[in-house]
Amino acid sequence: LTVIVRSGRLFVGQFFCVGTAFGRITHLSVASGVQGHNWYQSESATVGMAAQILGLRIRHLGGDCAPDDHLYTLQRERA
């Protein structure tokens, strides 16, 4: 799932929902370079960054995520 961070931050380990899909970010890559052809593994992504996230908990079926859906995350809690 590729997203652009509009506010806040994304972290590995955060739970998220987008459209009818949900999950926990298990892998996060951010784009580097002008054309965004290079993706690098990262622990977080900040405002304005393009990010690829893995961790959907359900199978990707048609209609799960639309291009204009908003991604919502829950804050990580520390013990």
mmCIF file of N, CA, C and O in Angstrom, residues 30-40 50 52:
data_model
loop_
_atom_site.group_PDB
_atom_site.id
_atom_site.type_symbol
_atom_site.label_atom_id
_atom_site.label_comp_id
_atom_site.label_asym_id
_atom_site.label_seq_id
_atom_site.Cartn_x
_atom_site.Cartn_y
_atom_site.Cartn_z
ATOM 1 N N VAL A 30 10.418 4.346 2.398
ATOM 2 C CA VAL A 30 10.169 5.726 1.964
ATOM 3 C C VAL A 30 10.877 5.963 0.635
ATOM 4 O O VAL A 30 11.913 5.366 0.341
ATOM 5 N N ALA A 31 10.283 6.850 -0.176
ATOM 6 C CA ALA A 31 10.844 7.171 -1.482
ATOM 7 C C ALA A 31 11.994 8.149 -1.323
ATOM 8 O O ALA A 31 11.967 9.027 -0.472
ATOM 9 N N SER A 32 12.990 7.987 -2.180
ATOM 10 C CA SER A 32 14.132 8.885 -2.167
ATOM 11 C C SER A 32 14.428 9.297 -3.602
ATOM 12 O O SER A 32 14.301 8.500 -4.521
ATOM 13 N N GLY A 33 14.795 10.555 -3.776
ATOM 14 C CA GLY A 33 15.108 11.039 -5.111
ATOM 15 C C GLY A 33 13.958 11.807 -5.716
ATOM 16 O O GLY A 33 12.819 11.748 -5.247
ATOM 17 N N VAL A 34 14.247 12.521 -6.769
ATOM 18 C CA VAL A 34 13.252 13.376 -7.407
ATOM 19 C C VAL A 34 12.127 12.562 -8.024
ATOM 20 O O VAL A 34 10.963 12.889 -7.894
ATOM 21 N N GLN A 35 12.453 11.471 -8.684
ATOM 22 C CA GLN A 35 11.435 10.680 -9.361
ATOM 23 C C GLN A 35 10.866 9.579 -8.490
ATOM 24 O O GLN A 35 9.904 8.929 -8.864
ATOM 25 N N GLY A 36 11.423 9.367 -7.317
ATOM 26 C CA GLY A 36 10.894 8.381 -6.381
ATOM 27 C C GLY A 36 11.070 6.941 -6.814
ATOM 28 O O GLY A 36 10.294 6.077 -6.450
ATOM 29 N N HIS A 37 12.097 6.671 -7.632
ATOM 30 C CA HIS A 37 12.322 5.301 -8.098
ATOM 31 C C HIS A 37 13.031 4.445 -7.058
ATOM 32 O O HIS A 37 13.032 3.236 -7.165
ATOM 33 N N ASN A 38 13.667 5.053 -6.095
ATOM 34 C CA ASN A 38 14.398 4.311 -5.075
ATOM 35 C C ASN A 38 13.613 4.307 -3.773
ATOM 36 O O ASN A 38 13.221 5.350 -3.275
ATOM 37 N N TRP A 39 13.397 3.117 -3.218
ATOM 38 C CA TRP A 39 12.687 2.968 -1.951
ATOM 39 C C TRP A 39 13.657 2.410 -0.928
ATOM 40 O O TRP A 39 14.372 1.459 -1.206
ATOM 41 N N TYR A 40 13.680 3.031 0.263
ATOM 42 C CA TYR A 40 14.580 2.611 1.320
ATOM 43 C C TYR A 40 13.797 2.269 2.579
ATOM 44 O O TYR A 40 12.868 2.983 2.950
ATOM 45 N N ALA A 50 6.431 10.083 0.611
ATOM 46 C CA ALA A 50 5.715 8.950 0.034
ATOM 47 C C ALA A 50 6.235 7.700 0.732
ATOM 48 O O ALA A 50 7.439 7.536 0.916
ATOM 49 N N GLN A 52 5.656 3.306 1.379
ATOM 50 C CA GLN A 52 5.023 2.022 1.106
ATOM 51 C C GLN A 52 4.950 1.274 2.427
ATOM 52 O O GLN A 52 5.954 1.169 3.131
#
